[in-house]
Amino acid sequence: MAPSIRARRLRPAALAAPVAAAALLLTGCSGTGTNTAGDTSGHQLLTVPREDFATFTRNFNPFAPGQVVAPMTTQAIYEAMLVYNPANGKATPWLATSWETSKDGRTVTFTLRHGVKWSDGKPLTAADVAYTFELQKKLLGGYEYLRAVKAEGTDKVVFSLTKPYSPGLFELGKQIIVPEHVWAKVKDPAKDTNPDPVGSGPYTQVANFQSQSYELRKNPEYWQPKKQRIDGIRVLGFSGNDSANLAFVNGEADWTQSFIPEVDKSFVAKDPEHNKYWYPKTGSMVDWTMNTTRAPFDDVKVRKALSLAVDRESVTEVGMNGYTRPADCTGLSGGYDKWRDKTLADSCTWTKHDAAAAAKALDDAGYKKGPDGKRKLKNGKPFTFDISVGSASSDWLSTRTCGRSGSSARTPGAPPCSPRHPC
């Protein structure tokens, strides 16, 4: 699920492009933490709550682990060669103006935009792009299909692939780019906190940094100055959805991507004329990830049985407030509807809720119930396991076995949770 939203009075277009993957809701931009939707002076700060950061560390290193890097690092400070919009499947040229794939699919060439500068005034060149991919692969790996990256002059970057790989175009294009003249001087790029980043994005200047809030102000060298319609972004830290949502619906923040239960009642009803939201079903699929190298999850029969035990309709309606729709066996989100084989999706019986079939499948696989009514593994141990979820997110907590407070999963084969059959 990937909701988005339209601005109430002011939409900073420079921010709209990199952001496209979660529940986005927007009221008016404020400069003091109170809603001032009528203010169109351009001196406002867009206040954004983050429910997944109780405190912030001044770390703007885009190569550091996700929960360490300060929010907005890869949205406002650094940019990519293209911006992909999953809502319509279109790619918008960004740091690159165009790209071309060879007939054999093994070479992709990007042409960079002229006149782009880093926030310290130095030009962004093809050498920066080539260096970024070298550093990315060294620090974080990935791009196994990428044989080499070569800068040709100052504005062309040639990617040589080991094989034709169609998703590679977008993966390469969406990689954020960093300045070589800055990062080549860093002794340990993996651990450096990059407290005063040099980027190409619209808001790069760190200001008023505190443990629970900080601001990003205008990049004086930004290549799209007309799109810097506000002075900056203020990010607020919260320990979970509940506190972040409370601040948002009370007008202490302007824009959010967090999950808001019953959004029509808690948000829209406060100001129906201006408070809007958008929930396109284009985000990533929510997965129940199992370690298939360990028993019993290495048994496909068990995995299908557990799938049959999941009431996807209830999870969608109760846990996700009906904002999305149940998944099918293709594993494709709404952003890939045109690629969906409906015949295949409809043929997968193991994605349809059927508790009786789940129980029979476990019986047939050799995981029968004992005298106490509980199932045993083949080694005689109880068939129990834990499901880990994001404890700070209200949607994950409500989705996890209908909000069951304990961490142990229910015995497979027992009726799944639903409004009529709670855990």
Coordinates of C-alpha atoms in Angstrom, one line a residue:
M1 CA 0.0 0.0 0.0
A2 CA 1.4 3.4 -0.9
P3 CA -0.8 6.3 -0.1
S4 CA 0.1 9.9 -1.1
I5 CA -1.6 13.3 -0.7
R6 CA -2.0 16.7 -2.2
A7 CA -1.1 19.9 -0.4
R8 CA -3.6 22.0 1.3
R9 CA -2.3 25.4 0.4
L10 CA 1.3 24.8 -0.8
R11 CA 3.0 21.8 -2.5
P12 CA 6.8 22.0 -2.5
A13 CA 7.4 20.2 -5.8
A14 CA 11.0 19.6 -5.0
L15 CA 9.9 17.2 -2.3
A16 CA 7.1 15.5 -4.2
A17 CA 9.3 13.6 -6.6
P18 CA 11.5 11.4 -4.3
V19 CA 8.7 10.5 -2.0
A20 CA 6.2 7.8 -3.2
A21 CA 5.8 4.9 -0.9
A22 CA 3.7 5.3 2.2
A23 CA 0.6 7.0 3.6
L24 CA 1.1 10.7 2.8
L25 CA -1.2 13.2 4.3
L26 CA -0.8 17.0 4.3
T27 CA -2.4 20.0 5.9
G28 CA -0.8 23.4 5.8
C29 CA 2.8 24.4 6.1
S30 CA 3.8 25.9 9.4
G31 CA 6.7 27.8 10.7
T32 CA 6.2 27.4 14.4
G33 CA 4.5 24.0 14.8
T34 CA 1.0 25.3 14.5
N35 CA -1.1 25.1 11.4
T36 CA -0.9 28.2 9.3
A37 CA -2.4 27.1 6.1
G38 CA -3.2 30.7 5.0
D39 CA 0.5 31.6 5.1
T40 CA 1.9 31.6 1.5
S41 CA 4.9 33.8 2.2
G42 CA 7.4 31.0 1.3
H43 CA 9.1 31.3 4.7
Q44 CA 7.3 28.3 6.2
L45 CA 8.9 25.1 7.4
L46 CA 7.2 21.8 6.4
T47 CA 6.9 20.0 9.7
V48 CA 7.1 16.2 9.3
P49 CA 6.6 13.7 12.2
R50 CA 8.6 10.4 12.2
E51 CA 7.0 7.6 14.2
D52 CA 10.1 5.4 13.8
F53 CA 12.6 7.7 15.5
A54 CA 12.3 8.5 19.2
T55 CA 15.6 10.4 19.0
F56 CA 17.9 11.5 16.2
T57 CA 21.6 11.2 15.7
R58 CA 23.3 13.8 13.5
N59 CA 24.1 11.1 10.9
F60 CA 23.5 12.0 7.2
N61 CA 25.6 9.1 5.8
P62 CA 23.5 7.5 3.1
F63 CA 25.6 4.4 3.3
A64 CA 24.9 3.8 7.0
P65 CA 22.2 1.4 8.3
G66 CA 18.6 2.7 7.8
Q67 CA 17.7 3.2 11.5
V68 CA 20.9 5.2 12.0
V69 CA 20.6 7.7 9.1
A70 CA 18.6 10.8 9.9
P71 CA 15.3 11.0 7.9
M72 CA 15.1 13.0 4.7
T73 CA 18.8 12.1 3.9
T74 CA 17.9 10.4 0.6
Q75 CA 14.8 12.5 -0.1
A76 CA 15.9 16.1 0.5
I77 CA 19.7 16.1 0.6
Y78 CA 20.8 13.6 -2.0
E79 CA 19.2 12.9 -5.4
A80 CA 19.2 10.2 -8.1
M81 CA 19.4 10.3 -11.8
L82 CA 15.7 9.5 -12.2
V83 CA 12.6 9.4 -10.1
Y84 CA 10.2 6.5 -10.5
N85 CA 6.5 7.0 -9.7
P86 CA 4.9 3.6 -8.8
A87 CA 1.4 5.1 -9.0
N88 CA 1.6 5.5 -12.8
G89 CA 4.7 3.5 -13.7
K90 CA 6.5 6.5 -15.1
A91 CA 10.2 7.6 -14.7
T92 CA 11.0 11.3 -14.5
P93 CA 14.4 12.5 -15.5
W94 CA 16.2 14.1 -12.6
L95 CA 20.0 14.4 -12.3
A96 CA 20.0 12.7 -15.7
T97 CA 18.0 14.1 -18.7
S98 CA 17.9 10.8 -20.7
W99 CA 19.1 7.2 -20.8
E100 CA 19.5 4.6 -23.4
T101 CA 19.8 0.8 -23.4
S102 CA 21.8 -1.1 -26.0
K103 CA 20.1 -3.6 -28.3
D104 CA 21.7 -6.5 -26.5
G105 CA 20.6 -5.2 -23.1
R106 CA 24.1 -5.2 -21.6
T107 CA 24.8 -1.5 -21.7
V108 CA 22.9 1.4 -20.2
T109 CA 24.1 5.0 -20.8
F110 CA 22.8 8.0 -18.8
T111 CA 23.3 11.6 -19.9
L112 CA 23.5 14.0 -17.0
R113 CA 21.8 17.3 -16.7
H114 CA 24.0 20.3 -17.4
G115 CA 24.5 23.0 -14.7
V116 CA 23.8 20.9 -11.6
K117 CA 26.0 21.9 -8.7
W118 CA 26.6 20.4 -5.3
S119 CA 25.6 22.5 -2.3
D120 CA 29.2 23.7 -1.9
G121 CA 29.2 25.1 -5.4
K122 CA 31.2 22.5 -7.2
P123 CA 29.8 20.9 -10.4
L124 CA 28.2 17.5 -10.4
T125 CA 29.8 15.3 -13.0
A126 CA 29.8 11.8 -14.4
A127 CA 32.8 11.0 -12.2
D128 CA 30.6 11.5 -9.2
V129 CA 28.2 9.0 -10.5
A130 CA 30.9 6.4 -11.3
Y131 CA 32.5 6.9 -7.8
T132 CA 29.1 6.6 -6.1
F133 CA 28.5 3.1 -7.5
E134 CA 32.1 2.0 -6.7
L135 CA 31.5 3.2 -3.1
Q136 CA 28.0 1.6 -2.9
K137 CA 29.2 -1.8 -4.0
K138 CA 32.2 -1.6 -1.6
L139 CA 30.2 -0.7 1.5
L140 CA 26.8 -2.3 0.9
G141 CA 27.2 -4.7 -2.0
G142 CA 24.4 -5.3 -4.4
Y143 CA 24.3 -4.7 -8.1
E144 CA 25.6 -8.2 -8.8
Y145 CA 24.7 -7.7 -12.4
L146 CA 26.9 -4.6 -12.8
R147 CA 30.2 -5.3 -14.4
A148 CA 31.7 -1.8 -14.6
V149 CA 30.8 1.9 -14.5
K150 CA 32.7 4.4 -16.6
A151 CA 32.4 8.1 -16.9
E152 CA 32.7 9.4 -20.5
G153 CA 33.5 13.1 -20.3
T154 CA 31.6 15.1 -17.8
D155 CA 28.0 14.3 -18.7
K156 CA 27.8 10.6 -19.7
V157 CA 27.9 7.5 -17.6
V158 CA 28.1 4.0 -19.1
F159 CA 27.0 1.0 -17.1
S160 CA 28.2 -2.4 -18.4
L161 CA 26.1 -5.3 -17.2
T162 CA 27.0 -9.0 -17.0
K163 CA 23.6 -10.0 -18.5
P164 CA 20.5 -8.3 -19.9
Y165 CA 18.5 -7.2 -16.8
S166 CA 15.5 -5.0 -17.4
P167 CA 15.0 -3.9 -13.7
G168 CA 18.6 -2.7 -13.7
L169 CA 17.7 0.5 -15.5
F170 CA 15.5 1.7 -12.7
E171 CA 17.7 0.3 -9.9
L172 CA 20.7 2.1 -11.4
G173 CA 18.7 5.3 -12.0
K174 CA 17.3 5.4 -8.5
Q175 CA 20.7 5.2 -6.7
I176 CA 21.3 8.4 -4.9
I177 CA 24.5 10.2 -6.0
V178 CA 27.2 11.6 -3.7
P179 CA 30.1 14.0 -4.4
E180 CA 33.5 12.3 -5.0
H181 CA 35.5 15.3 -3.9
V182 CA 33.9 15.0 -0.5
W183 CA 33.7 11.2 0.1
A184 CA 37.1 10.4 -1.4
K185 CA 38.6 12.3 1.6
V186 CA 36.6 10.4 4.2
K187 CA 38.8 7.8 6.0
D188 CA 36.1 5.4 6.9
P189 CA 33.0 6.0 4.7
A190 CA 31.1 3.2 6.4
K191 CA 31.2 4.8 9.9
D192 CA 31.5 8.5 9.1
T193 CA 28.4 10.4 10.3
N194 CA 28.6 13.1 7.6
P195 CA 27.2 15.7 10.0
D196 CA 27.4 18.6 7.5
P197 CA 26.4 16.9 4.2
V198 CA 27.1 18.2 0.7
G199 CA 24.3 17.2 -1.6
S200 CA 22.5 18.2 -4.7
G201 CA 18.9 18.1 -3.2
P202 CA 16.6 21.1 -2.4
Y203 CA 17.3 21.2 1.4
T204 CA 20.8 20.4 2.5
Q205 CA 21.7 22.8 5.2
V206 CA 21.4 21.3 8.7
A207 CA 20.1 23.7 11.3
N208 CA 18.8 23.6 14.9
F209 CA 19.8 19.9 15.4
Q210 CA 18.4 18.5 18.6
S211 CA 17.8 14.9 19.8
Q212 CA 14.1 15.1 18.9
S213 CA 14.0 17.6 16.1
Y214 CA 16.1 19.2 13.4
E215 CA 15.7 21.4 10.4
L216 CA 17.0 21.3 6.8
R217 CA 17.3 24.6 5.1
K218 CA 17.6 25.6 1.4
N219 CA 20.5 24.4 -0.7
P220 CA 21.8 27.7 -2.1
E221 CA 23.0 26.0 -5.3
Y222 CA 19.9 24.0 -6.1
W223 CA 19.3 23.5 -9.8
Q224 CA 15.5 24.0 -9.4
P225 CA 15.3 27.2 -7.3
K226 CA 11.7 27.9 -8.3
K227 CA 10.7 24.6 -6.6
Q228 CA 12.1 25.6 -3.3
R229 CA 8.8 27.2 -2.3
I230 CA 9.4 27.0 1.4
D231 CA 12.4 27.8 3.6
G232 CA 12.9 24.2 4.8
I233 CA 11.8 21.1 6.5
R234 CA 11.5 20.4 10.2
V235 CA 11.6 16.8 11.3
L236 CA 10.1 15.7 14.6
G237 CA 10.9 12.4 16.4
F238 CA 8.3 10.2 18.1
S239 CA 8.4 6.8 19.7
G240 CA 5.5 5.3 17.8
N241 CA 2.5 5.9 15.6
D242 CA 0.2 7.0 18.3
S243 CA 2.2 10.0 19.5
A244 CA 3.1 11.0 16.0
N245 CA -0.5 10.8 14.8
L246 CA -1.7 12.8 17.8
A247 CA 0.7 15.6 16.9
F248 CA -0.3 15.5 13.3
V249 CA -4.1 15.5 13.8
N250 CA -3.7 18.3 16.4
G251 CA -2.0 20.5 13.8
E252 CA 1.5 20.3 15.2
A253 CA 2.8 18.8 11.9
D254 CA 1.9 19.4 8.3
W255 CA 2.6 16.2 6.4
T256 CA 2.9 12.5 7.3
Q257 CA 3.4 9.1 5.8
S258 CA 2.6 7.1 8.9
F259 CA -0.4 4.8 9.3
I260 CA -3.4 6.6 10.7
P261 CA -6.3 4.4 11.9
E262 CA -9.8 5.5 10.7
V263 CA -8.3 8.5 8.9
D264 CA -11.7 9.9 7.9
K265 CA -12.8 10.3 11.5
S266 CA -9.5 11.3 13.1
F267 CA -8.1 13.6 10.3
V268 CA -10.5 14.5 7.5
A269 CA -13.4 15.3 9.8
K270 CA -11.4 18.0 11.5
D271 CA -11.3 20.1 8.3
P272 CA -13.1 18.3 5.4
E273 CA -12.5 21.1 3.0
H274 CA -8.7 21.0 3.3
N275 CA -7.6 17.8 5.0
K276 CA -7.1 15.2 2.3
Y277 CA -5.4 11.8 1.8
W278 CA -4.6 9.5 -1.0
Y279 CA -4.1 5.7 -0.8
P280 CA -3.1 4.3 -4.1
K281 CA -2.3 0.5 -3.8
T282 CA 1.2 0.7 -5.3
G283 CA 3.6 0.1 -2.5
S284 CA 5.5 -3.1 -1.7
M285 CA 3.8 -6.3 -0.7
V286 CA 3.5 -7.1 3.0
D287 CA 5.3 -10.4 3.5
W288 CA 5.3 -13.1 6.2
T289 CA 9.0 -14.0 5.9
M290 CA 10.1 -17.4 7.0
N291 CA 13.5 -19.0 7.3
T292 CA 13.2 -21.7 4.7
T293 CA 16.5 -23.3 5.7
R294 CA 15.0 -24.4 9.0
A295 CA 12.3 -26.9 9.8
P296 CA 9.4 -26.8 9.6
F297 CA 9.5 -23.8 7.3
D298 CA 11.7 -25.7 4.8
D299 CA 8.6 -27.8 4.0
V300 CA 6.5 -26.2 1.3
K301 CA 3.4 -28.1 2.5
V302 CA 3.8 -26.3 5.9
R303 CA 4.2 -22.9 4.3
K304 CA 1.0 -23.4 2.2
A305 CA -0.9 -24.7 5.2
L306 CA 0.1 -21.6 7.2
S307 CA -1.0 -19.4 4.2
L308 CA -4.4 -21.1 4.2
A309 CA -4.7 -20.3 7.9
V310 CA -4.3 -16.5 7.3
D311 CA -7.6 -14.6 6.9
R312 CA -6.3 -12.0 4.5
E313 CA -9.7 -10.3 4.3
S314 CA -9.7 -9.8 8.1
V315 CA -6.1 -8.6 8.1
T316 CA -7.0 -6.1 5.5
E317 CA -10.2 -4.8 7.0
V318 CA -9.2 -5.0 10.7
G319 CA -5.5 -4.6 10.8
M320 CA -5.2 -2.2 7.9
N321 CA -8.5 -0.4 8.2
G322 CA -9.4 -1.4 4.7
Y323 CA -6.8 0.9 3.1
T324 CA -5.4 -1.9 1.0
R325 CA -6.5 -5.2 -0.5
P326 CA -5.5 -8.9 0.1
A327 CA -2.4 -10.1 -1.7
D328 CA -2.5 -12.9 -4.2
C329 CA 0.1 -15.5 -5.1
T330 CA 1.8 -13.4 -7.8
G331 CA 3.4 -11.2 -5.1
L332 CA 2.7 -8.1 -7.2
S333 CA 1.4 -4.9 -5.7
G334 CA -1.1 -2.6 -7.4
G335 CA 1.7 -0.8 -9.1
Y336 CA 2.2 -3.9 -11.3
D337 CA -1.4 -4.6 -12.2
K338 CA -0.8 -4.7 -15.9
W339 CA 1.8 -7.5 -15.4
R340 CA -0.6 -9.6 -13.3
D341 CA -1.7 -12.9 -14.7
K342 CA -5.3 -13.0 -13.3
T343 CA -5.7 -16.7 -14.3
L344 CA -2.6 -17.6 -12.3
A345 CA -3.7 -15.4 -9.3
D346 CA -7.1 -17.0 -9.2
S347 CA -5.7 -20.5 -9.4
C348 CA -3.7 -20.4 -6.2
T349 CA -6.0 -22.0 -3.7
W350 CA -3.4 -21.7 -0.9
T351 CA -4.0 -17.9 -0.7
K352 CA -7.7 -18.4 0.1
H353 CA -8.6 -18.6 3.8
D354 CA -9.6 -22.1 4.7
A355 CA -8.9 -23.2 8.3
A356 CA -10.1 -26.8 7.7
A357 CA -7.9 -27.2 4.7
A358 CA -5.0 -25.8 6.6
A359 CA -5.5 -28.3 9.4
K360 CA -5.8 -31.2 6.9
A361 CA -2.6 -30.0 5.1
L362 CA -0.7 -30.1 8.4
D363 CA -2.1 -33.5 9.2
D364 CA -1.1 -34.8 5.7
A365 CA 2.4 -33.3 6.1
G366 CA 2.9 -35.3 9.4
Y367 CA 2.3 -32.5 11.9
K368 CA -0.6 -34.0 13.7
K369 CA -2.3 -33.0 16.9
G370 CA -1.3 -34.7 20.2
P371 CA -3.6 -35.7 23.0
D372 CA -3.6 -32.2 24.3
G373 CA -4.9 -30.8 21.0
K374 CA -1.7 -29.1 20.1
R375 CA 0.5 -29.9 17.1
K376 CA 4.0 -31.3 17.4
L377 CA 7.0 -31.0 15.2
K378 CA 8.5 -34.2 13.7
N379 CA 11.1 -34.2 16.5
G380 CA 8.4 -34.2 19.1
K381 CA 8.7 -30.6 20.2
P382 CA 5.7 -28.2 20.2
F383 CA 4.9 -26.6 16.9
T384 CA 5.2 -23.0 18.0
F385 CA 7.0 -20.0 16.7
D386 CA 7.3 -16.2 17.2
I387 CA 6.3 -13.5 14.7
S388 CA 8.4 -10.4 14.9
V389 CA 6.7 -7.1 13.9
G390 CA 7.5 -3.4 14.2
S391 CA 6.5 -2.6 17.7
A392 CA 6.4 1.1 17.2
S393 CA 3.9 0.9 14.3
S394 CA 0.2 0.7 15.1
D395 CA -0.6 -1.0 11.8
W396 CA 1.8 -3.8 12.4
L397 CA 0.6 -4.3 16.0
S398 CA -3.0 -4.5 14.9
T399 CA -2.2 -6.8 12.0
R400 CA -0.2 -9.2 14.1
T401 CA -2.7 -11.9 14.9
C402 CA -5.4 -9.2 15.4
G403 CA -3.4 -7.4 18.0
R404 CA -2.6 -10.3 20.3
S405 CA -0.3 -9.0 23.0
G406 CA 1.8 -12.2 23.3
S407 CA 4.6 -12.9 20.9
S408 CA 4.0 -16.6 20.3
A409 CA 2.0 -17.5 17.3
R410 CA -1.2 -19.4 17.6
T411 CA -1.2 -23.2 17.0
P412 CA -1.4 -23.7 13.2
G413 CA -4.7 -25.2 12.2
A414 CA -6.7 -23.3 14.9
P415 CA -9.2 -20.8 13.5
P416 CA -7.5 -17.6 12.4
C417 CA -8.2 -14.3 14.1
S418 CA -11.1 -12.2 12.9
P419 CA -13.7 -9.9 14.3
R420 CA -16.0 -12.9 14.8
H421 CA -13.2 -15.1 16.2
P422 CA -10.7 -13.0 18.1
C423 CA -7.4 -14.4 19.4

